[in-house]
Structures are given as C-alpha cells and as structure tokens.
Amino acid sequence: MSPADRHPRQDGPVRGRPRSEAVERAIMEGVLKLLEDGVPLAELSIERIARTAGVGKAAIYRRWSGKEALFVDVVRAAEPPDAELPGTSVRDDVVALLEQVRRRGLMTRSSVLLHNVIAQMKRSPKIWEAYHTEVVEPRRRKQHALLLRGQRSGELRADIDVDVMNDIVFGPMLVRAVMRPDAELPEGLAEQMADAVLEGLRPVSSPSP
Amino acid sequence: MSPADRHPRQDGPVRGRPRSEAVERAIMEGVLKLLEDGVPLAELSIERIARTAGVGKAAIYRRWSGKEALFVDVVRAAEPPDAELPGTSVRDDVVALLEQVRRRGLMTRSSVLLHNVIAQMKRSPKIWEAYHTEVVEPRRRKQHALLLRGQRSGELRADIDVDVMNDIVFGPMLVRAVMRPDAELPEGLAEQMADAVLEGLRPVSSPSP
C-alpha cells in the first residue's frame, strides 16, 4: 500500500501539495543534516539552510517566520508525536500523557542529536522561548484541561488548585525525564506514577481512621 | 550578645581561627563582588579573586582545590541553609524538606545575583558537576533516607521503589521552584503538596470500594 492509498484525497488531482511537502521536508532535513554535521545552532543561518536543502531562501521564509520557528518545527518533528487520549477515565488519560513524557525522555537519552539540540536550544533564549510557546505551553494546557475535567466529574479532588495539581501529577515524570538524565524510565512507570498520586503514598492496608 | 557569646568555645584561647574565618569570608565576598559587578564566571580567575579579596593566591588554594570548589561554596552560602528535620513523623519531615525547596525557589526569584549565578553555573559543566556532587546529591540522599525510614516504619507504602517515590514526593516542588520560574510559591504549599501525595488525589468523600 502506497502512502497515497493510506491517505486518499477526496476529489480531483493533487495540486502542488506533494511538491510543497517535499520542499518542507528537504528544508527540515537540511537543518538536521547541518546539526548532525556538528554545526552550532548560532551558525545555522537561513542562507546556509537553504543552500544545504537546495532551495531558495524565499522558500523558507514562505513557510516559517524565521530561524526560531523553523527550528522549533524540526525539534517537534524529531520528538514522538502527541498521542490521542483514550478519553475513558481521567486516570487513563493521565497515564497516556505521562507516557508521552516518558517516551520523550527515552528519546532524548537515545538520540545524541536530539540531546545536543535541546542543550543548544536552552542556550538560545529566543529559540527556547519559541519552543516553550509552541510546544511546552500547549502540552501544559492539555494537562490542565484534563485535570479540570477530572475535578468537575468528581474523579479528582476539587480542593487543590489545578495548577498545583498539574505539578503533583506530571512533575514527577518531568523531573525524571528532563532533570535527571541518568534516571531509569522503565515501562509501566506512567501507570505506577498515575496510580501512586491518585491513591496516595500511605500504605494500602492501613486502617481508615 | 556578641557572636562569640552565642557560640562559646569550650576551652583555651581562640587560636588563629577568627583570622582564618575573616580570610575565608573576604575571599567569598570577593567572588560575590566580582559577580555583582557583572564579571562572567568564565573570567573569574583565582588571581582576580585573590586581588579583589586582598589576599594571596596561596590563601585560596589552601582552602579550596580550585575555582569550582570555591564557587560551589559561594552559592551554598548564598542559599538558605538546610533546616533541621523535626523527626516526629515522616509527613512533618517531608514538609520540612519541601519547604527548603520552596524557600530556595523564592530566593532564586528575588535575588538577581543568585539567579544569574545559577544560570551561569549550568553553562559550565565542571562547576555544575561540582555543585551536583557537593550540594544536590547530598540533599537527595537525605530525602532518600527519610522515605526509606517511612517505608520501614509503615508510614509509607513499601511497594514503590524509593527512587521513584522520591520524584513523586519532591518532584512537584522541584519542577515549580526550578523549571517554572514564573510559578507562585505561596506559604503553605509544602504542607499541601505533602498531604496531597500522601493521601492521594481521589476525592476524600468518595466511598471505598
């Protein structure tokens, strides 16, 4: 089955789109190639990217507002895509979002390129800010909406500020994935963390007061 | 009451110690002065520190193995000191350690100097490593010992790996204090986070199964 069969277009001939996607891919791969060759982020000019990708500078500026926006897209494409939430219970959706953080952590550990890119990104305030606005904040908003849904449905306590609850639920995996690069991220960790914060760390067998 | 009255020495005359402490203080204040003047960490040589403090280079090398060790001590002295744990219950000790993380977060927010110093430290792998070995890891060992004590006493579930439990208990405040510099750190947050992870995020009123 060809990619076209998997995503059949509704009607008419395909107009210029594959060509445009090919250009986009060539540009993003150009950035990756330069990074793989060890070119520091600060030296990645639009001109150099265009030359490497074999396109004109205008082709880049037509698609991205500048180096920062393009770079954020390259990193986003290199990271695991955001998973669909099962939507059954808040617990299952929390597990799905924690699992994404775990997978991104694993990827950063295994991909030297992604690791270096993220380290370089942190040193460039403009790109770091763009990454936060484009990637990190939407993720946090998704987490926020989920916890709010849980408070409204009665699956979660409503006496804790959603913003604080966000750090309680997602902070542990975030710390482990991002701040502690040597920590293990075993399979099943998302489920374990979700259940631990939902049920609490008191012994299960302890008698109720 | 003079400082000497508060910390009376057991016996005999004070031998050279105040002089040594004065030198130590002068050196550490010299580093702070240079940093306040905006001298980047990379340009802080032992020679320059000695000149600013009005001491010889030997006086520094007698006390610190090098720039990294001295710098870690300067940061440690600028941060709030580690509090004594009440030692009554694991819950109260967890609150005390969380409160320390909260206070350090507040301090980094209010002290431009400390903020800049930590940012610069992260860019210097050698100093960052020294800071981790000397300051961060001992703190984590303290947290680890506390949680292990709780598992042994039956105050905490024993079916969760202590290392994972550490991130569940201390990760939320760490994320808020360090990774989210715009987040609020209100009084009472340590208590709220400790109780939330201990009792769980399920509604208190929900019937037991």
Short mmCIF file of C-alpha atoms in Angstrom, two decimals:
data_model
loop_
_atom_site.label_atom_id
_atom_site.label_comp_id
_atom_site.label_asym_id
_atom_site.label_seq_id
_atom_site.Cartn_x
_atom_site.Cartn_y
_atom_site.Cartn_z
CA MET A 1 0.00 0.00 0.00
CA SER A 2 1.42 3.37 -1.00
CA PRO A 3 1.20 6.41 1.28
CA ALA A 4 -1.31 7.89 -1.18
CA ASP A 5 -3.60 4.88 -0.68
CA ARG A 6 -3.49 5.27 3.07
CA HIS A 7 -4.47 8.91 2.90
CA PRO A 8 -6.67 9.09 -0.21
CA ARG A 9 -7.70 12.57 -1.26
CA GLN A 10 -11.42 13.18 -1.61
CA ASP A 11 -11.52 14.62 -5.08
CA GLY A 12 -9.66 15.91 -8.11
CA PRO A 13 -5.97 15.92 -8.86
CA VAL A 14 -3.35 16.65 -6.22
CA ARG A 15 -2.43 20.29 -6.74
CA GLY A 16 1.17 21.17 -5.93
CA ARG A 17 0.86 19.78 -2.42
CA PRO A 18 3.38 16.90 -2.64
CA ARG A 19 5.87 19.29 -4.21
CA SER A 20 5.34 21.69 -1.30
CA GLU A 21 5.66 18.89 1.25
CA ALA A 22 8.84 17.70 -0.45
CA VAL A 23 10.30 21.20 -0.14
CA GLU A 24 9.31 21.38 3.51
CA ARG A 25 10.87 18.00 4.19
CA ALA A 26 14.04 18.97 2.32
CA ILE A 27 14.38 22.13 4.43
CA MET A 28 13.85 20.34 7.73
CA GLU A 29 16.22 17.56 6.70
CA GLY A 30 18.72 20.24 5.74
CA VAL A 31 18.62 21.61 9.28
CA LEU A 32 19.04 18.11 10.71
CA LYS A 33 21.96 17.41 8.38
CA LEU A 34 23.75 20.59 9.46
CA LEU A 35 23.14 19.75 13.13
CA GLU A 36 24.36 16.19 12.60
CA ASP A 37 27.49 17.62 11.00
CA GLY A 38 28.03 19.49 14.26
CA VAL A 39 27.22 23.00 13.05
CA PRO A 40 26.34 25.03 16.17
CA LEU A 41 22.83 26.47 16.30
CA ALA A 42 24.21 30.01 16.34
CA GLU A 43 25.83 29.44 12.94
CA LEU A 44 22.70 27.99 11.32
CA SER A 45 21.69 30.85 9.05
CA ILE A 46 18.67 30.75 6.74
CA GLU A 47 21.12 31.14 3.86
CA ARG A 48 23.12 28.09 4.89
CA ILE A 49 19.99 26.02 5.45
CA ALA A 50 18.66 26.99 2.01
CA ARG A 51 21.96 26.04 0.38
CA THR A 52 22.03 22.66 2.14
CA ALA A 53 18.39 21.94 1.26
CA GLY A 54 18.87 23.03 -2.34
CA VAL A 55 16.07 25.61 -2.19
CA GLY A 56 15.90 29.40 -2.30
CA LYS A 57 15.75 31.49 0.86
CA ALA A 58 12.26 32.62 -0.16
CA ALA A 59 11.03 29.01 0.03
CA ILE A 60 11.98 29.01 3.72
CA TYR A 61 10.56 32.44 4.52
CA ARG A 62 7.29 31.48 2.82
CA ARG A 63 6.86 28.70 5.36
CA TRP A 64 8.50 29.98 8.55
CA SER A 65 8.79 33.43 10.10
CA GLY A 66 12.46 32.82 10.82
CA LYS A 67 15.14 30.50 12.09
CA GLU A 68 13.48 30.13 15.51
CA ALA A 69 10.12 28.93 14.15
CA LEU A 70 11.79 26.54 11.70
CA PHE A 71 14.00 25.13 14.41
CA VAL A 72 11.08 24.53 16.76
CA ASP A 73 9.35 22.57 13.99
CA VAL A 74 12.46 20.47 13.42
CA VAL A 75 12.61 19.56 17.11
CA ARG A 76 8.88 18.88 17.25
CA ALA A 77 9.16 16.54 14.25
CA ALA A 78 12.07 14.70 15.89
CA GLU A 79 10.11 14.12 19.13
CA PRO A 80 7.45 11.42 19.47
CA PRO A 81 4.08 12.79 18.29
CA ASP A 82 1.40 13.69 20.85
CA ALA A 83 -0.76 10.62 21.43
CA GLU A 84 -4.54 10.62 21.26
CA LEU A 85 -6.11 10.44 24.71
CA PRO A 86 -8.32 7.37 25.26
CA GLY A 87 -10.89 9.65 26.90
CA THR A 88 -12.34 6.84 29.03
CA SER A 89 -11.24 7.87 32.51
CA VAL A 90 -9.09 10.69 33.84
CA ARG A 91 -6.72 8.04 35.18
CA ASP A 92 -6.22 6.52 31.71
CA ASP A 93 -5.72 9.93 30.12
CA VAL A 94 -3.19 10.88 32.82
CA VAL A 95 -1.33 7.63 32.07
CA ALA A 96 -1.32 8.49 28.34
CA LEU A 97 0.14 11.96 28.95
CA LEU A 98 2.71 10.65 31.45
CA GLU A 99 3.67 8.00 28.90
CA GLN A 100 4.40 10.75 26.36
CA VAL A 101 6.74 12.47 28.80
CA ARG A 102 8.44 9.12 29.46
CA ARG A 103 8.88 8.43 25.73
CA ARG A 104 10.28 11.87 25.06
CA GLY A 105 12.72 11.27 27.92
CA LEU A 106 13.78 7.93 26.42
CA MET A 107 14.22 9.53 23.02
CA THR A 108 16.41 12.32 24.36
CA ARG A 109 18.54 9.68 26.08
CA SER A 110 18.97 7.56 22.94
CA SER A 111 19.30 10.31 20.35
CA VAL A 112 22.58 12.18 20.70
CA LEU A 113 21.30 14.64 18.11
CA LEU A 114 18.08 15.47 19.98
CA HIS A 115 20.05 15.70 23.21
CA ASN A 116 22.52 18.19 21.74
CA VAL A 117 19.80 20.16 20.01
CA ILE A 118 17.85 20.59 23.24
CA ALA A 119 21.00 21.60 25.12
CA GLN A 120 21.80 24.20 22.45
CA MET A 121 18.23 25.41 22.38
CA LYS A 122 18.39 26.19 26.11
CA ARG A 123 21.36 28.46 25.46
CA SER A 124 19.46 30.48 22.87
CA PRO A 125 16.80 32.49 24.76
CA LYS A 126 14.83 33.34 21.59
CA ILE A 127 14.57 29.73 20.40
CA TRP A 128 13.90 28.45 23.91
CA GLU A 129 11.05 30.92 24.24
CA ALA A 130 9.62 29.91 20.85
CA TYR A 131 9.84 26.23 21.85
CA HIS A 132 8.04 26.99 25.10
CA THR A 133 5.26 28.95 23.41
CA GLU A 134 4.81 26.48 20.56
CA VAL A 135 5.40 23.12 22.22
CA VAL A 136 5.62 23.18 26.03
CA GLU A 137 2.71 25.51 26.82
CA PRO A 138 0.15 23.72 24.60
CA ARG A 139 1.11 20.46 26.33
CA ARG A 140 0.58 22.03 29.74
CA ARG A 141 -2.79 23.42 28.63
CA LYS A 142 -3.81 19.90 27.59
CA GLN A 143 -2.81 18.58 31.02
CA HIS A 144 -4.65 21.44 32.68
CA ALA A 145 -7.87 20.75 30.74
CA LEU A 146 -7.70 17.07 31.66
CA LEU A 147 -7.31 17.74 35.39
CA LEU A 148 -10.10 20.31 35.32
CA ARG A 149 -12.34 17.70 33.67
CA GLY A 150 -11.44 15.29 36.49
CA GLN A 151 -12.29 17.83 39.17
CA ARG A 152 -15.63 18.55 37.52
CA SER A 153 -16.51 14.87 37.06
CA GLY A 154 -15.61 14.11 40.67
CA GLU A 155 -12.71 11.81 39.70
CA LEU A 156 -10.26 14.23 41.30
CA ARG A 157 -10.29 16.31 44.49
CA ALA A 158 -11.54 19.81 43.79
CA ASP A 159 -9.87 21.38 46.85
CA ILE A 160 -6.43 21.63 45.20
CA ASP A 161 -5.64 24.38 42.68
CA VAL A 162 -5.44 22.83 39.17
CA ASP A 163 -2.06 24.44 38.56
CA VAL A 164 -0.61 22.87 41.72
CA MET A 165 -2.26 19.56 40.86
CA ASN A 166 -0.60 19.70 37.45
CA ASP A 167 2.83 19.73 39.10
CA ILE A 168 1.82 16.96 41.51
CA VAL A 169 0.62 14.71 38.67
CA PHE A 170 3.13 15.47 35.91
CA GLY A 171 6.08 16.89 37.89
CA PRO A 172 7.50 13.51 38.98
CA MET A 173 7.85 12.20 35.41
CA LEU A 174 9.09 15.56 34.17
CA VAL A 175 11.84 15.67 36.80
CA ARG A 176 12.87 12.13 35.95
CA ALA A 177 12.78 12.59 32.18
CA VAL A 178 14.34 16.05 31.96
CA MET A 179 16.24 16.99 35.13
CA ARG A 180 17.68 13.55 35.91
CA PRO A 181 19.10 12.23 32.62
CA ASP A 182 20.63 9.20 34.36
CA ALA A 183 17.36 8.03 35.94
CA GLU A 184 15.70 4.92 34.53
CA LEU A 185 12.39 5.24 32.69
CA PRO A 186 11.09 1.66 32.72
CA GLU A 187 7.92 0.51 31.01
CA GLY A 188 4.96 0.74 33.37
CA LEU A 189 6.32 3.82 35.13
CA ALA A 190 3.50 6.04 33.82
CA GLU A 191 0.86 3.69 35.26
CA GLN A 192 2.72 3.40 38.57
CA MET A 193 3.11 7.16 38.98
CA ALA A 194 -0.51 7.87 38.00
CA ASP A 195 -1.87 5.34 40.49
CA ALA A 196 0.52 6.46 43.24
CA VAL A 197 -0.58 10.11 43.09
CA LEU A 198 -4.25 9.17 42.71
CA GLU A 199 -4.33 6.67 45.57
CA GLY A 200 -1.66 8.27 47.77
CA LEU A 201 1.55 7.03 49.34
CA ARG A 202 0.03 5.81 52.60
CA PRO A 203 0.10 2.02 52.96
CA VAL A 204 -2.94 0.45 51.31
CA SER A 205 -3.50 -1.90 54.25
CA SER A 206 -3.63 0.87 56.88
CA PRO A 207 -7.00 1.03 58.66
CA SER A 208 -9.20 4.02 57.91
CA PRO A 209 -9.49 6.44 60.81
CA MET B 1 25.07 39.45 72.79
CA SER B 2 28.11 39.09 70.56
CA PRO B 3 28.51 36.16 68.15
CA ALA B 4 31.26 34.81 70.40
CA ASP B 5 28.80 34.66 73.32
CA ARG B 6 26.32 32.70 71.26
CA HIS B 7 28.92 30.13 70.25
CA PRO B 8 31.23 29.99 73.25
CA ARG B 9 34.35 27.89 72.84
CA GLN B 10 34.86 25.13 75.35
CA ASP B 11 38.39 25.87 76.46
CA GLY B 12 41.55 27.87 75.96
CA PRO B 13 42.25 30.89 73.82
CA VAL B 14 40.98 31.13 70.26
CA ARG B 15 43.96 30.23 68.08
CA GLY B 16 44.08 31.95 64.70
CA ARG B 17 40.56 30.80 63.85
CA PRO B 18 38.84 34.24 63.58
CA ARG B 19 41.67 35.42 61.34
CA SER B 20 41.17 32.36 59.13
CA GLU B 21 37.42 32.88 59.05
CA ALA B 22 37.92 36.52 58.12
CA VAL B 23 40.12 35.49 55.19
CA GLU B 24 37.58 32.92 54.09
CA ARG B 25 34.81 35.49 54.26
CA ALA B 26 36.89 38.04 52.36
CA ILE B 27 37.54 35.54 49.57
CA MET B 28 33.88 34.53 49.27
CA GLU B 29 32.80 38.16 49.36
CA GLY B 30 35.38 38.90 46.68
CA VAL B 31 33.73 36.35 44.40
CA LEU B 32 30.30 37.84 45.12
CA LYS B 33 31.60 41.35 44.43
CA LEU B 34 33.02 40.32 41.06
CA LEU B 35 29.77 38.57 40.16
CA GLU B 36 27.73 41.60 41.25
CA ASP B 37 29.96 43.73 39.03
CA GLY B 38 28.86 41.50 36.18
CA VAL B 39 32.12 39.62 35.64
CA PRO B 40 31.21 36.38 33.81
CA LEU B 41 32.03 33.15 35.60
CA ALA B 42 34.46 32.15 32.84
CA GLU B 43 36.60 35.22 33.56
CA LEU B 44 36.70 34.67 37.32
CA SER B 45 40.29 33.53 37.76
CA ILE B 46 41.83 32.66 41.13
CA GLU B 47 44.26 35.51 40.54
CA ARG B 48 41.47 38.03 40.05
CA ILE B 49 39.56 36.75 43.09
CA ALA B 50 42.72 36.99 45.22
CA ARG B 51 43.33 40.55 44.07
CA THR B 52 39.73 41.58 44.81
CA ALA B 53 39.77 39.92 48.24
CA GLY B 54 43.18 41.41 49.09
CA VAL B 55 44.77 38.02 49.79
CA GLY B 56 47.42 35.92 48.14
CA LYS B 57 46.55 33.12 45.70
CA ALA B 58 48.00 30.64 48.21
CA ALA B 59 45.35 31.66 50.75
CA ILE B 60 42.70 30.50 48.31
CA TYR B 61 44.43 27.28 47.27
CA ARG B 62 44.96 26.41 50.94
CA ARG B 63 41.18 26.37 51.40
CA TRP B 64 39.76 25.23 48.05
CA SER B 65 41.01 22.80 45.43
CA GLY B 66 40.16 25.30 42.71
CA LYS B 67 37.70 27.76 41.27
CA GLU B 68 34.92 25.17 41.03
CA ALA B 69 35.02 24.18 44.71
CA LEU B 70 35.20 27.83 45.83
CA PHE B 71 32.32 28.76 43.61
CA VAL B 72 30.12 25.95 44.90
CA ASP B 73 30.77 27.18 48.45
CA VAL B 74 29.81 30.73 47.49
CA VAL B 75 26.49 29.52 46.06
CA ARG B 76 25.86 27.27 49.03
CA ALA B 77 26.44 30.19 51.41
CA ALA B 78 24.04 32.37 49.40
CA GLU B 79 21.26 29.75 49.56
CA PRO B 80 19.08 29.23 52.66
CA PRO B 81 20.79 26.74 55.00
CA ASP B 82 19.49 23.18 55.27
CA ALA B 83 16.90 23.06 58.06
CA GLU B 84 16.94 20.54 60.87
CA LEU B 85 14.25 17.89 60.44
CA PRO B 86 11.68 17.76 63.27
CA GLY B 87 11.98 13.95 63.23
CA THR B 88 8.48 13.45 64.63
CA SER B 89 6.67 11.94 61.63
CA VAL B 90 7.71 11.24 58.06
CA ARG B 91 4.97 13.67 56.98
CA ASP B 92 6.45 16.51 59.02
CA ASP B 93 9.97 15.80 57.79
CA VAL B 94 8.72 15.70 54.18
CA VAL B 95 7.09 19.09 54.77
CA ALA B 96 10.38 20.48 56.15
CA LEU B 97 12.37 19.29 53.11
CA LEU B 98 9.72 20.55 50.67
CA GLU B 99 9.76 23.89 52.49
CA GLN B 100 13.51 24.13 51.86
CA VAL B 101 13.00 23.63 48.13
CA ARG B 102 10.25 26.28 48.20
CA ARG B 103 12.50 28.76 50.03
CA ARG B 104 15.38 28.21 47.66
CA GLY B 105 12.94 28.81 44.79
CA LEU B 106 11.78 32.07 46.38
CA MET B 107 15.35 33.17 46.92
CA THR B 108 16.35 32.50 43.32
CA ARG B 109 13.34 34.55 42.23
CA SER B 110 14.18 37.52 44.46
CA SER B 111 17.98 37.51 44.13
CA VAL B 112 19.06 38.59 40.67
CA LEU B 113 22.60 37.65 41.63
CA LEU B 114 21.74 34.10 42.68
CA HIS B 115 19.58 33.73 39.58
CA ASN B 116 22.42 34.79 37.28
CA VAL B 117 24.96 32.71 39.12
CA ILE B 118 22.86 29.55 38.79
CA ALA B 119 22.25 30.25 35.09
CA GLN B 120 25.98 30.69 34.52
CA MET B 121 26.78 27.62 36.58
CA LYS B 122 24.61 25.49 34.28
CA ARG B 123 26.69 26.60 31.32
CA SER B 124 29.91 25.48 32.97
CA PRO B 125 29.86 21.64 33.01
CA LYS B 126 32.71 21.39 35.53
CA ILE B 127 31.12 23.74 38.08
CA TRP B 128 27.65 22.26 37.51
CA GLU B 129 29.06 18.81 38.22
CA ALA B 130 30.79 20.03 41.37
CA TYR B 131 27.55 21.69 42.55
CA HIS B 132 25.67 18.45 41.92
CA THR B 133 28.18 16.32 43.78
CA GLU B 134 28.56 18.74 46.71
CA VAL B 135 25.04 20.15 47.11
CA VAL B 136 22.32 18.41 45.08
CA GLU B 137 23.28 14.78 45.67
CA PRO B 138 23.60 15.07 49.49
CA ARG B 139 20.11 16.64 49.54
CA ARG B 140 18.72 13.77 47.51
CA ARG B 141 20.41 11.24 49.83
CA LYS B 142 18.70 12.95 52.78
CA GLN B 143 15.32 12.68 51.04
CA HIS B 144 16.04 9.06 50.17
CA ALA B 145 16.89 8.17 53.78
CA LEU B 146 13.69 9.82 55.01
CA LEU B 147 11.46 7.91 52.59
CA LEU B 148 13.21 4.64 53.39
CA ARG B 149 12.56 5.32 57.09
CA GLY B 150 8.87 5.86 56.24
CA GLN B 151 8.65 2.61 54.32
CA ARG B 152 10.26 0.74 57.20
CA SER B 153 8.04 2.34 59.85
CA GLY B 154 4.90 1.62 57.82
CA GLU B 155 4.12 5.30 57.30
CA LEU B 156 4.68 4.90 53.55
CA ARG B 157 3.80 2.22 51.03
CA ALA B 158 6.66 -0.22 50.56
CA ASP B 159 5.58 -1.38 47.09
CA ILE B 160 7.04 1.65 45.29
CA ASP B 161 10.77 1.93 44.62
CA VAL B 162 12.26 4.62 46.91
CA ASP B 163 13.90 6.36 43.98
CA VAL B 164 10.56 6.65 42.15
CA MET B 165 8.87 7.73 45.39
CA ASN B 166 11.48 10.47 45.75
CA ASP B 167 10.39 12.00 42.45
CA ILE B 168 6.71 11.63 43.36
CA VAL B 169 7.20 13.41 46.71
CA PHE B 170 9.79 16.06 45.84
CA GLY B 171 9.40 16.35 42.05
CA PRO B 172 6.32 18.62 42.15
CA MET B 173 8.02 21.32 44.26
CA LEU B 174 11.27 20.95 42.31
CA VAL B 175 9.50 21.50 39.00
CA ARG B 176 7.71 24.53 40.39
CA ALA B 177 10.77 26.06 42.05
CA VAL B 178 13.34 25.36 39.34
CA MET B 179 11.72 24.62 35.97
CA ARG B 180 8.83 27.09 36.22
CA PRO B 181 10.35 30.37 37.42
CA ASP B 182 7.03 32.21 36.93
CA ALA B 183 5.00 29.83 39.13
CA GLU B 184 3.87 31.06 42.53
CA LEU B 185 5.34 29.52 45.67
CA PRO B 186 2.82 30.53 48.33
CA GLU B 187 3.19 29.80 52.03
CA GLY B 188 1.56 26.50 52.93
CA LEU B 189 2.44 24.91 49.58
CA ALA B 190 4.84 22.43 51.18
CA GLU B 191 2.10 21.18 53.55
CA GLN B 192 -0.44 20.99 50.73
CA MET B 193 1.86 19.03 48.42
CA ALA B 194 2.97 16.65 51.18
CA ASP B 195 -0.62 15.86 52.19
CA ALA B 196 -1.78 15.54 48.57
CA VAL B 197 0.80 12.91 47.68
CA LEU B 198 0.34 11.09 50.97
CA GLU B 199 -3.46 10.98 50.86
CA GLY B 200 -3.89 10.88 47.08
CA LEU B 201 -5.81 12.98 44.59
CA ARG B 202 -9.05 10.99 44.70
CA PRO B 203 -11.90 12.90 46.32
CA VAL B 204 -11.86 12.43 50.09
CA SER B 205 -15.58 11.82 50.19
CA SER B 206 -15.61 9.02 47.59
CA PRO B 207 -16.88 5.71 49.03
CA SER B 208 -14.36 2.92 49.50
CA PRO B 209 -14.83 0.04 47.04
#
